[in-house]
Short mmCIF file of C-alpha atoms and ligand atoms in Angstrom, two decimals:
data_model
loop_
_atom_site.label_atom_id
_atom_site.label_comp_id
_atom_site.label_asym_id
_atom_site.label_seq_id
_atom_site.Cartn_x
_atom_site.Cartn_y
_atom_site.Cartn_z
CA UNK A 355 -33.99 36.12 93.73
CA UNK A 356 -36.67 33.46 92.58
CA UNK A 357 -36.23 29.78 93.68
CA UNK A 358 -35.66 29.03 90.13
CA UNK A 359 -33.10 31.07 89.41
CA UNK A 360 -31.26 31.83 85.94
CA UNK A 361 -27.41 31.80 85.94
CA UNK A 362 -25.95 33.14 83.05
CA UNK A 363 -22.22 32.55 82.58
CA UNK A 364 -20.61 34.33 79.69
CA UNK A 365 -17.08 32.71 78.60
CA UNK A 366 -16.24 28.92 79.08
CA UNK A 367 -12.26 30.07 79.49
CA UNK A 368 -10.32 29.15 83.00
CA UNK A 369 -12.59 30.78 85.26
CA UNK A 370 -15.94 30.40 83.42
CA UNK A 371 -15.85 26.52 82.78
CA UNK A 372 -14.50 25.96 86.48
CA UNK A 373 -17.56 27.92 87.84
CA UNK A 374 -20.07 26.35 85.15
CA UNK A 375 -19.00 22.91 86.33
CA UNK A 376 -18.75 23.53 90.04
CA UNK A 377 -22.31 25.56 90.52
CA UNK A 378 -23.75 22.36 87.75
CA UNK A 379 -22.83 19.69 90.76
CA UNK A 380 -24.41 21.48 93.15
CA UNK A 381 -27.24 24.39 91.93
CA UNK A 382 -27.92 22.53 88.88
CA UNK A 383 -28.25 18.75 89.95
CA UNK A 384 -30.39 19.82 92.51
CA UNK A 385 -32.69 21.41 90.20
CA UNK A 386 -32.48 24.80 92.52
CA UNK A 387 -31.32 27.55 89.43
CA UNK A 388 -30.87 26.68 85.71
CA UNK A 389 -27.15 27.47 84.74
CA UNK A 390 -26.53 28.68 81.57
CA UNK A 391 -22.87 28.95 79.78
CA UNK A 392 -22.25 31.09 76.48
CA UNK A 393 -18.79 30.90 74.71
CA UNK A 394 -18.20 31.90 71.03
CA UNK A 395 -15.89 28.74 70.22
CA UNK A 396 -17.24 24.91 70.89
CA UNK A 397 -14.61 23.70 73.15
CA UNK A 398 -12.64 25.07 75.81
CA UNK A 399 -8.51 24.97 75.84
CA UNK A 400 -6.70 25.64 79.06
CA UNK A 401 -5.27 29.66 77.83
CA UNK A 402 -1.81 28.92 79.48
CA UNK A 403 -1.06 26.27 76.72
CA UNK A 404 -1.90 28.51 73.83
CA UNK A 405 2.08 29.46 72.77
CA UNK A 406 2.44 25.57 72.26
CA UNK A 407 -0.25 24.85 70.51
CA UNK A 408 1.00 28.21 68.02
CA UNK A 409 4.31 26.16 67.99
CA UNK A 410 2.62 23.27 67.18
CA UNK A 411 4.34 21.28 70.14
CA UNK A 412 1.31 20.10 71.47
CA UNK A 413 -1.31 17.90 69.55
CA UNK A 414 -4.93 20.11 69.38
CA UNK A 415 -7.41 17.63 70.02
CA UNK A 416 -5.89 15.61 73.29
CA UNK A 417 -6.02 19.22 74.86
CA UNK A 418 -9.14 20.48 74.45
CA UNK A 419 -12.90 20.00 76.62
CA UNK A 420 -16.24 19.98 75.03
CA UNK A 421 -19.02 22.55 76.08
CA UNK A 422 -21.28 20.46 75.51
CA UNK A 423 -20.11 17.47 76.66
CA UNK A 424 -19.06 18.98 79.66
CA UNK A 425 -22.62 20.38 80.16
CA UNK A 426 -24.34 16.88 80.08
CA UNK A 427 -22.44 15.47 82.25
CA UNK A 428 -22.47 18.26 84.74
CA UNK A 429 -26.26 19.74 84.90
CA UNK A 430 -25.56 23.02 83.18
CA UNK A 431 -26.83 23.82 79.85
CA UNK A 432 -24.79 25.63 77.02
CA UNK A 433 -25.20 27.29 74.01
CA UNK A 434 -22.33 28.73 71.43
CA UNK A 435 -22.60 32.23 70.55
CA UNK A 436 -20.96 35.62 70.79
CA UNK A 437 -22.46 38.23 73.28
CA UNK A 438 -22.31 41.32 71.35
CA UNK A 439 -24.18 43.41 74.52
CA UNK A 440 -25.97 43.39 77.52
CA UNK A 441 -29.73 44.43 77.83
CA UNK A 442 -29.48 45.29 81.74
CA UNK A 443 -32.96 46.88 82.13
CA UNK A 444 -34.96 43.62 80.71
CA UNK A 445 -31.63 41.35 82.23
CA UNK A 446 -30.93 39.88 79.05
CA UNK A 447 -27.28 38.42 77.62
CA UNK A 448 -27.79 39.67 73.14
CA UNK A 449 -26.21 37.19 71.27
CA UNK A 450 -24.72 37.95 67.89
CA UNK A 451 -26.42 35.87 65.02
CA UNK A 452 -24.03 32.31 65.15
CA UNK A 453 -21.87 31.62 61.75
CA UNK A 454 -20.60 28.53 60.53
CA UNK A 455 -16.65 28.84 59.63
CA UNK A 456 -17.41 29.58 55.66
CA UNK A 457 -19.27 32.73 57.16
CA UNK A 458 -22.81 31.35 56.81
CA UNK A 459 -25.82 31.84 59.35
CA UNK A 460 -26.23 29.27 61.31
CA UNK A 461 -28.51 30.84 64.26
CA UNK A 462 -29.52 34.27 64.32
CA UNK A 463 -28.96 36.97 66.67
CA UNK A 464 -31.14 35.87 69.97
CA UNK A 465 -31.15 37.03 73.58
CA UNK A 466 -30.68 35.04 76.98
CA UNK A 467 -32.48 35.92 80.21
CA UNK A 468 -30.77 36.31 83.60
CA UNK A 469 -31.30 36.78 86.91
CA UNK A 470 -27.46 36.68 87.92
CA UNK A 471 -24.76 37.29 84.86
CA UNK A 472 -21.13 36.03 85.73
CA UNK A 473 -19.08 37.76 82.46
CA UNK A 474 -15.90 36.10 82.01
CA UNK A 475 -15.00 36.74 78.77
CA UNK A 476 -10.74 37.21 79.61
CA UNK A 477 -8.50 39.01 77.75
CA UNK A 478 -6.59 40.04 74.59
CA UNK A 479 -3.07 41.59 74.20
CA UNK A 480 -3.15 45.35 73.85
CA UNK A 481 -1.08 47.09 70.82
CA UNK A 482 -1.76 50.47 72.28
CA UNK A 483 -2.78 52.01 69.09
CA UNK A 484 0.99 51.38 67.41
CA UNK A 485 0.45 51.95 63.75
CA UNK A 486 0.69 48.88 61.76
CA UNK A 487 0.70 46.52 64.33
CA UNK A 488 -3.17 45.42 63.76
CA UNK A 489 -2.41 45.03 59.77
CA UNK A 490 0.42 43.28 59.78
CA UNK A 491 1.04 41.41 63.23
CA UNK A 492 -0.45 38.00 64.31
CA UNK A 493 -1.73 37.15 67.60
CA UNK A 494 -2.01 34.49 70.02
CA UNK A 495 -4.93 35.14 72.17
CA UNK A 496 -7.36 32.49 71.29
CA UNK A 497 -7.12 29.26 69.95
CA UNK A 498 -7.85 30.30 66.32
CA UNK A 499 -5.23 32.62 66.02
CA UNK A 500 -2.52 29.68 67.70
CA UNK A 501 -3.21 27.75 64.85
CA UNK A 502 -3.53 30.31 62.77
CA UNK A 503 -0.17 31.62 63.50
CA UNK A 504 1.31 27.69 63.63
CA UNK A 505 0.01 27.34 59.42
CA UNK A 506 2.00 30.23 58.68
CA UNK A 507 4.70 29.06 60.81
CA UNK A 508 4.94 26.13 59.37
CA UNK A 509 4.69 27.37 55.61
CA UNK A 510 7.47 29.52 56.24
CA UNK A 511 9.70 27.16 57.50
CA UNK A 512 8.89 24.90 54.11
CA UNK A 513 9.83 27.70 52.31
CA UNK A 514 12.92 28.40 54.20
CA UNK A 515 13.65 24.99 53.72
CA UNK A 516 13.27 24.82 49.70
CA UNK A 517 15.28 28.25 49.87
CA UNK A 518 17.98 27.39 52.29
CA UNK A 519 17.33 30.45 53.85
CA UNK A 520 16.70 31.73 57.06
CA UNK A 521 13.33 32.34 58.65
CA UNK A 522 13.06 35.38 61.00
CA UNK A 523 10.30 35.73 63.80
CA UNK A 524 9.92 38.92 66.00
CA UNK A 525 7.75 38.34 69.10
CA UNK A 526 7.01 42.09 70.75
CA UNK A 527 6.38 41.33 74.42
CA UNK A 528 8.80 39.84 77.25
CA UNK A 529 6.25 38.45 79.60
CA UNK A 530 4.91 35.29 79.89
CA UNK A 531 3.47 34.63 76.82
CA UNK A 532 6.52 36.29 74.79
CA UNK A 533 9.14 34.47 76.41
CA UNK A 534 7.64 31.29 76.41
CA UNK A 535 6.80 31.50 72.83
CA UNK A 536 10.01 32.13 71.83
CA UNK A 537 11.51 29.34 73.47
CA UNK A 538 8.74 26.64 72.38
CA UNK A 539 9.22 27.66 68.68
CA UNK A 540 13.18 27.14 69.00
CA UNK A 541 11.93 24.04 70.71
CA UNK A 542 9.79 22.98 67.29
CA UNK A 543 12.67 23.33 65.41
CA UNK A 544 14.58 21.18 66.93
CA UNK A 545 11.50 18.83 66.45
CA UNK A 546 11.19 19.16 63.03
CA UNK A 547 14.66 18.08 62.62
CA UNK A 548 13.84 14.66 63.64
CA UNK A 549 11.05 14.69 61.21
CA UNK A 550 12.59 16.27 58.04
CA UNK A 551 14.10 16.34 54.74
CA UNK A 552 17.68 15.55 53.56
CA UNK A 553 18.84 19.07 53.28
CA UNK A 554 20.19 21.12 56.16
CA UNK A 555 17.41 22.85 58.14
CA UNK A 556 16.55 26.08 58.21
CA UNK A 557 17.84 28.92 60.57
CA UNK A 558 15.70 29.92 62.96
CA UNK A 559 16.23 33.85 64.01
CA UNK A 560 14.11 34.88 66.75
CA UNK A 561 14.13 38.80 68.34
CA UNK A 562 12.38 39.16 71.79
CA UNK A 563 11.44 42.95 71.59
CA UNK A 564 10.79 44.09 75.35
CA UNK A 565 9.52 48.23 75.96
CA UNK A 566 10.98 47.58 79.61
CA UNK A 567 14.63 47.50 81.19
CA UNK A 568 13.91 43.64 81.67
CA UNK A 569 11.93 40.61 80.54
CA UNK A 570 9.26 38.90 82.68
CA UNK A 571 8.94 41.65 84.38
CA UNK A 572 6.08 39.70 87.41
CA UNK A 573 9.22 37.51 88.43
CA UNK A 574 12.02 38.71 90.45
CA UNK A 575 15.32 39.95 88.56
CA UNK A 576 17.36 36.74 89.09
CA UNK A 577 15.01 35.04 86.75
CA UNK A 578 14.46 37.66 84.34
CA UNK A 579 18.01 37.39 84.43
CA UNK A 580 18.65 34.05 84.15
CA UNK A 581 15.77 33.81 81.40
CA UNK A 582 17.57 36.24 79.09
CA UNK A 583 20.35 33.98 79.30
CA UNK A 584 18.57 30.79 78.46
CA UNK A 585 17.02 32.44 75.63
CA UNK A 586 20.47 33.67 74.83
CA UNK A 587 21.93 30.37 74.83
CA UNK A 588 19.24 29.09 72.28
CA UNK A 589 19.88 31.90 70.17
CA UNK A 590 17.45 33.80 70.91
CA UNK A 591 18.15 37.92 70.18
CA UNK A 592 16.82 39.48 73.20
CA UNK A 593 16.20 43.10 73.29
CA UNK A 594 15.12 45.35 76.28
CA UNK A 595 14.78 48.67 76.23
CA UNK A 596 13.69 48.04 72.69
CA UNK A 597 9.98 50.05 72.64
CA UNK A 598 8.31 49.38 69.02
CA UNK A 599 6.86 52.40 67.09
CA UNK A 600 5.17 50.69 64.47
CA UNK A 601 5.21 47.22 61.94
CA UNK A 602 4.84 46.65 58.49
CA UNK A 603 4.81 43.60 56.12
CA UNK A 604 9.07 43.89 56.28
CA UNK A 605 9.12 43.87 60.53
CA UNK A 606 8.83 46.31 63.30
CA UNK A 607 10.26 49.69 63.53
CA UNK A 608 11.56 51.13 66.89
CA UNK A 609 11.65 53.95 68.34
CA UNK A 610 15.33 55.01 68.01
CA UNK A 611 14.54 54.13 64.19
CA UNK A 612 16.14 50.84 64.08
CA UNK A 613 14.23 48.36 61.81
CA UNK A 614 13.99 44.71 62.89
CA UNK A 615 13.42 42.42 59.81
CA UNK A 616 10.72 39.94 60.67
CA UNK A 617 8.76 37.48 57.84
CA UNK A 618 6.50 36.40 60.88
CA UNK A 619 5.52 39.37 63.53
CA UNK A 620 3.71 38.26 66.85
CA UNK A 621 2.03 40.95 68.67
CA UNK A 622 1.76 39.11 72.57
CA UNK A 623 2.11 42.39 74.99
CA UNK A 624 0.06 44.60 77.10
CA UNK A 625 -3.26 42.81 78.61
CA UNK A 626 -6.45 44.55 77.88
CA UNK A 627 -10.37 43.25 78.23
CA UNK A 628 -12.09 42.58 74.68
CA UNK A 629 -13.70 45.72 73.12
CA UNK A 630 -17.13 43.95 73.17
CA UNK A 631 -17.41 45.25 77.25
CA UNK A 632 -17.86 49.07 76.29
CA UNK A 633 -21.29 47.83 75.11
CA UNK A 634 -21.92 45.95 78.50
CA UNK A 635 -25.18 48.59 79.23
CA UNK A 636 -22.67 51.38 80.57
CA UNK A 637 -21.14 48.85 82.92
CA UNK A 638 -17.89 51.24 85.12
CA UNK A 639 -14.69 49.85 82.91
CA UNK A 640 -11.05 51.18 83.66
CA UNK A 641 -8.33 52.41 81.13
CA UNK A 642 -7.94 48.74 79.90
CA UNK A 643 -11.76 48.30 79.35
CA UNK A 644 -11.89 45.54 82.48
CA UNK A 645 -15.56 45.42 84.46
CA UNK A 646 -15.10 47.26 87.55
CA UNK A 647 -16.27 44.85 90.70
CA UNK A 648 -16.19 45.25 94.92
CA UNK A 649 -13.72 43.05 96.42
CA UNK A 650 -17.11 40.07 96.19
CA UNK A 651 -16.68 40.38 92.31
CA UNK A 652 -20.32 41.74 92.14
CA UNK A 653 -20.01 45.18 89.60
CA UNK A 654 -19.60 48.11 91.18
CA UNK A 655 -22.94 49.36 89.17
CA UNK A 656 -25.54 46.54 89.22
CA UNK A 657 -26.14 43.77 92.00
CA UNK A 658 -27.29 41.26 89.52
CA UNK A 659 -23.96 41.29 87.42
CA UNK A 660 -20.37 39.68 88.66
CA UNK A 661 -17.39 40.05 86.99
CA UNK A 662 -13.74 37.30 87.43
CA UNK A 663 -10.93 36.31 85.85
CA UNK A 664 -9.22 38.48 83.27
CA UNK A 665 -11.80 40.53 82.29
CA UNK A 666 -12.76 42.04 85.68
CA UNK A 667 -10.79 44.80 87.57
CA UNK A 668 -10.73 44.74 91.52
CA UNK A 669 -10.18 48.88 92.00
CA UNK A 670 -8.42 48.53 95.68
CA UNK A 671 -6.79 45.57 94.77
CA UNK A 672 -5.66 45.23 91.30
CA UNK A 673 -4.32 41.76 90.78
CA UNK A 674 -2.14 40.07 87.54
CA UNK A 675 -4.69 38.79 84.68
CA UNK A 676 -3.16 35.02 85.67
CA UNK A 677 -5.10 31.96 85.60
CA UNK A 678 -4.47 31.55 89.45
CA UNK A 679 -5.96 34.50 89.65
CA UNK A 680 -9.09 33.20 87.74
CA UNK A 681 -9.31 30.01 89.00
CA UNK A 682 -9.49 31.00 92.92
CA UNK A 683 -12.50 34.07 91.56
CA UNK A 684 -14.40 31.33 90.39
CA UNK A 685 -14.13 28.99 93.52
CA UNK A 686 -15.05 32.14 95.17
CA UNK A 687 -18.07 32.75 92.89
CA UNK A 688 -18.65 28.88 93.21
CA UNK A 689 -18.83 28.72 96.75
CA UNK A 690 -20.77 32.20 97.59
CA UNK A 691 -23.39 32.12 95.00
CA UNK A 692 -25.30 28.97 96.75
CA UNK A 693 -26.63 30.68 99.19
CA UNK A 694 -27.06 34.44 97.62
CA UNK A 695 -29.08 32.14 95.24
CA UNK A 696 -30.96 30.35 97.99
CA UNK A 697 -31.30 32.93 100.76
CA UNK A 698 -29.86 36.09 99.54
CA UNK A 699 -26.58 36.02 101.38
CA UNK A 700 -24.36 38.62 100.36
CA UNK A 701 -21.27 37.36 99.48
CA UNK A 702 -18.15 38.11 101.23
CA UNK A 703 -15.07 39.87 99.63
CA UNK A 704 -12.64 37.44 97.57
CA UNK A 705 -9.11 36.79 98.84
CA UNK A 706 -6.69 35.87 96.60
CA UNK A 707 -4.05 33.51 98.23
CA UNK A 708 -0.93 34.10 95.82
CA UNK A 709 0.37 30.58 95.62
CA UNK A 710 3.50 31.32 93.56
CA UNK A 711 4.13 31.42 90.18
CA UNK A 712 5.70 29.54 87.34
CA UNK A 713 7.62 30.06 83.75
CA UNK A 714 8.95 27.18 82.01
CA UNK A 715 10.88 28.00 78.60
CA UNK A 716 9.91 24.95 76.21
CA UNK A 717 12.04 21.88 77.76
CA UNK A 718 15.15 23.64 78.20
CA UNK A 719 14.82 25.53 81.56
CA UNK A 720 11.97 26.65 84.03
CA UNK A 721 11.71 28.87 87.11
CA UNK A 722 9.00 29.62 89.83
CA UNK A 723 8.43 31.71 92.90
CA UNK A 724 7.03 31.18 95.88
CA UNK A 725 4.69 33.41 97.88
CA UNK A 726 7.40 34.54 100.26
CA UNK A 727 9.96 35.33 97.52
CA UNK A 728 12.51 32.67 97.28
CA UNK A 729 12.97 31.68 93.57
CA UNK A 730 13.48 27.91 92.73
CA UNK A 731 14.36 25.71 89.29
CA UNK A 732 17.20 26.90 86.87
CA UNK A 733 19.80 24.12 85.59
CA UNK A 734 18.54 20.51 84.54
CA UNK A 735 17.31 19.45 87.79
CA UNK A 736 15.61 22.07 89.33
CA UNK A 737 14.37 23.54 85.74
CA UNK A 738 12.86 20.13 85.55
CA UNK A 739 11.00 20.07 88.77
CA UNK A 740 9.50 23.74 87.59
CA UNK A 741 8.40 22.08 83.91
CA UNK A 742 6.86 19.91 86.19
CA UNK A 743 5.14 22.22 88.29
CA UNK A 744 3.52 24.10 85.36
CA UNK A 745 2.47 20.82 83.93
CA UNK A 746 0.77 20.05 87.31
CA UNK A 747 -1.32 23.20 87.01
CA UNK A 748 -2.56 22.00 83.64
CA UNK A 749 -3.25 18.72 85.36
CA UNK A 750 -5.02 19.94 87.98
CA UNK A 751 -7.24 22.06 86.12
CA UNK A 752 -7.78 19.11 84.42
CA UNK A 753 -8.74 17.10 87.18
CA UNK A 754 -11.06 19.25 88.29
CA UNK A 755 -13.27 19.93 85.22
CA UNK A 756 -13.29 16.08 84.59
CA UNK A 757 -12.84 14.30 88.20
CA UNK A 758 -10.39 12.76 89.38
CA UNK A 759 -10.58 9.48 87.86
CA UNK A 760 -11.47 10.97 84.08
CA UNK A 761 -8.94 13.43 84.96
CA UNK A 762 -5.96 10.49 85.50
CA UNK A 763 -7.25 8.76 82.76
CA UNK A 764 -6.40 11.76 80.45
CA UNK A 765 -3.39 12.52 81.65
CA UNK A 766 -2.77 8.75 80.71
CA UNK A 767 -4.04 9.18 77.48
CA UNK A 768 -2.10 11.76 76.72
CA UNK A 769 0.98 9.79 77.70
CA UNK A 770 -0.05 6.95 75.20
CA UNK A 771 -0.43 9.59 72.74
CA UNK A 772 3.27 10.70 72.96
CA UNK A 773 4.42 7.21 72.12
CA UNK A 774 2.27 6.69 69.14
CA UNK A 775 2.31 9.88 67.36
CA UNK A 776 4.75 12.51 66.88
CA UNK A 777 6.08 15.18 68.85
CA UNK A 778 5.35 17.76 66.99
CA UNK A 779 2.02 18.93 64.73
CA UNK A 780 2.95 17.81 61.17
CA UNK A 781 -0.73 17.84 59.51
C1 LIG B 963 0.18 32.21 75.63
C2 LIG B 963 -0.27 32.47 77.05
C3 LIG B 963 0.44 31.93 78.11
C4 LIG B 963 0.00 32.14 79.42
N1 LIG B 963 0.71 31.57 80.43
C5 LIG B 963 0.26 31.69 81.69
C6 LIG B 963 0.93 31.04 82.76
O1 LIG B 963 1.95 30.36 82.55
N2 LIG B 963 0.42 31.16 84.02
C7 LIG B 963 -0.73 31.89 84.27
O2 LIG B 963 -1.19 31.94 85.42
N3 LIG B 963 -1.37 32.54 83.29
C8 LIG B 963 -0.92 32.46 82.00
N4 LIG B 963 -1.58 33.10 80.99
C9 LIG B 963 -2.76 33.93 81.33
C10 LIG B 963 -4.00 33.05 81.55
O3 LIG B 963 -4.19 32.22 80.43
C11 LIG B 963 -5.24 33.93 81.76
O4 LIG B 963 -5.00 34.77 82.87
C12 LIG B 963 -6.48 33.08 82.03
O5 LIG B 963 -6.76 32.25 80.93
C13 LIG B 963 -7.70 33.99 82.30
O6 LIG B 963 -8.83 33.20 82.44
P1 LIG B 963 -10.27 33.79 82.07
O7 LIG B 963 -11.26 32.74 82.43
O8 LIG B 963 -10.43 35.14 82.65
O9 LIG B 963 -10.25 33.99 80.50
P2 LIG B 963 -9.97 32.95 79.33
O10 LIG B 963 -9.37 31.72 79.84
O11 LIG B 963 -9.26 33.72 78.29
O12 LIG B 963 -11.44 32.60 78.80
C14 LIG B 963 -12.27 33.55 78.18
C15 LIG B 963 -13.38 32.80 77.45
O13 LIG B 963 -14.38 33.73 77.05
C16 LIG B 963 -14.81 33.44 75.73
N5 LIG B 963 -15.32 34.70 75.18
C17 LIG B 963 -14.62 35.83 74.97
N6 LIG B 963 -15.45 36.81 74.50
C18 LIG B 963 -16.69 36.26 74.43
C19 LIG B 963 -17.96 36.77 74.02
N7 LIG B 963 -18.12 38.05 73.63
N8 LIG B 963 -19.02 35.93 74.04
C20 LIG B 963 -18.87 34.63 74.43
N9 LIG B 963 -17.70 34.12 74.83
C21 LIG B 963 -16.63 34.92 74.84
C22 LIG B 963 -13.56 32.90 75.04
O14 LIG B 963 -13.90 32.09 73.92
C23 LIG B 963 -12.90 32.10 76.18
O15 LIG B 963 -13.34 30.76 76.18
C24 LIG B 963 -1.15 32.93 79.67
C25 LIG B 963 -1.85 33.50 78.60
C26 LIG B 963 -1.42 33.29 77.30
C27 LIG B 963 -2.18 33.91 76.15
#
């Protein structure tokens, strides 16, 4: 490759902004390739976080990082824009003309040059085609559509309120981002109490719809077990077995024909790339439209281009679309692309370490694994010390996009921020 070498990373998400920053402090303050970072939205939010921030648990602002800012102060550059394809014979990124919120044209459609492209451009939930579910479902796969979903949320709880009636949510998915959904919006009622009018509150009816025999299905059984009945305990209708044929503006209909009323319908299961990669220059994609890459993360069809994160697909060794999973691709890519850059090393294949994982159900319970199987956390203690644990992730991501000393100073921030304002989104 030349000694000035472009880098072109596409998506600023868990794995892009941790690879932008790293290659900046090394690459890029040495002046030895010019990095390059494209993401449609201005600011990056840590995805894991998204169900609060749609439950309105979490305050916006505190929680999310500049591109730019984040570009100055580590040598990359960055510009905001959609890639709508890839050019691969002339190596360029095309950019989709740039719109400002009301829709008008702010920059038009342009191109970016590379001489290595690193796409990490994650991951939406997949509604297999069910009729209706596209119409008349919301999602939570970005931060628009959390706070999209938290303004209806919190208009129909108003009007539940003024009605004394009862607002019903049905969330189709029992993984991660199901379960912990349901239990954070439970959790911002409960908020909202503290906050509220005279009149008695509203009731909250959420319906967990699962397709499988259990819910988080990635954990082992004793805490999809003891999950169900945390959920149950909070009131929380769970239903497995309970495969969805279709939705409408009333709810969702299932397959056996029973109808589940629903005012508010979430759409958060199946995992599959974002449409935009079947125009990625004939790139190989598999069923769920991920990049195919070796085990180095380089595509299977083009030496230039490198796939991580959610959006990439390993085909020997399929991993979970986790940010774990992202973060230790983009150390990977972070640590090997030095020296391809410099001397055309080839990089060696990526090992992912599986370091556990964790599921915390707002601040009533929390579980984790660990890599050789033994499940911890359940009951107040122990769920604590897992609440903690997937806090700590946050923190350490954290930590290492701003340092260590910005990084404590946030999380100190943050902590001021709890005692000043309230607990829960009320603007
Ligand atoms: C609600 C929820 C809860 C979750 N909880 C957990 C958890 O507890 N633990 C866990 O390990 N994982 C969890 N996950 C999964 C985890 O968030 C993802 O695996 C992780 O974010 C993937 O990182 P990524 O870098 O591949 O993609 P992302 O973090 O999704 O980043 C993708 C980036 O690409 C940008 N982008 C997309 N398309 C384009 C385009 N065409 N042009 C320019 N930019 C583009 C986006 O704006 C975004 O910034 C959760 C996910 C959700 C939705």
């Amino acid at each position: 490759m030349a000694a000035k070498s472009e880098i072109l990373i596409v998506g600023g998400g868990v794995a892009g902004l941790a690879l932008a920053t790293r290659l900046g402090k090394t690459l890029g303050r040495r002046g030895e390739a010019r990095i390059t970072l494209i993401d449609k939205s201005f600011s990056h939010v840590w995805k894991p976080m998204l169900h609060c921030f749609a439950a309105g648990t979490v305050q916006n602002e505190n929680n999310r990082i500049s591109f730019m800012s984040q570009a100055s102060q580590y040598n990359f550059d960055f510009w905001p824009g959609e890639v709508i394809s890839i050019d691969r014979q002339n190596r360029k990124a095309v950019l989709g003309p740039f719109q400002s919120a009301e829709g008008s044209a702010v920059l038009e459609g342009r191109t970016v040059h590379y001489d290595a492209l690193v796409l990490a451009i994650g991951s939406c939930a997949n509604d297999f085609g069910t009729p209706g579910v596209a119409e008349h479902c919301l999602f939570i796969d970005n931060l628009v559509e959390a706070n999209g979903f938290y303004d209806k949320f919190r208009m129909e709880l108003l009007k539940a309120y003024s009605q004394n009636s009862e607002l019903d949510i049905a969330i189709v998915g029992g993984g991660a981002t199901g379960t912990q959904l349901a239990a954070e919006l439970h959790k911002a009622l409960d908020l909202v109490r503290l906050y509220s009018f005279d009149s008695k509150p509203p009731t909250l009816k959420i319906t967990l719809l699962e397709a499988g025999p259990r819910i988080l299905p990635a954990f082992p059984e004793q805490v999809s077990e003891a999950a169900k009945k945390q959920l149950e305990h909070i009131h929380v209708d769970v239903r497995t077995s309970a495969m969805v044929s279709g939705a409408d503006e009333t709810g969702f209909t299932l397959k056996d024909g029973t109808h589940v009323p629903a005012t508010l319908r979430v759409w958060a299961a199946g995992v599959k790339a974002p449409e935009v990669t079947q125009k990625f220059g004939g790139l190989s994609l598999n069923r769920s439209g991920q990049i195919i890459v070796q085990p180095n993360l380089r595509s299977v069809d083009d030496e230039r281009i490198f796939a991580m994160g959610d959006c990439s697909f390993i085909r020997d060794e399929p991993l979970p679309p986790t940010a774990q999973v992202a973060r230790q691709q983009a150390h990977h890519l972070a640590r090997h692309l030095p020296a391809l850059i410099r001397n055309g090393t080839e990089l060696p294949s990526c090992v992912f370490r599986n370091k556990g994982a964790i599921v915390a159900l707002g601040d009533y319970n929390g579980w984790g694994t660990l890599p050789g199987g033994t499940v911890f956390g359940g009951g107040f203690l122990k769920g604590l010390s897992a609440r903690l644990g997937h806090l700590m992730l946050y923190r350490q991501h954290q930590v290492e996009l701003y340092g260590l000393y910005r990084g404590l100073l946030s999380c100190f921030a943050d902590w001021l921020d709890t005692k000043v304002r309230p607990s829960i989104r009320l603007d």
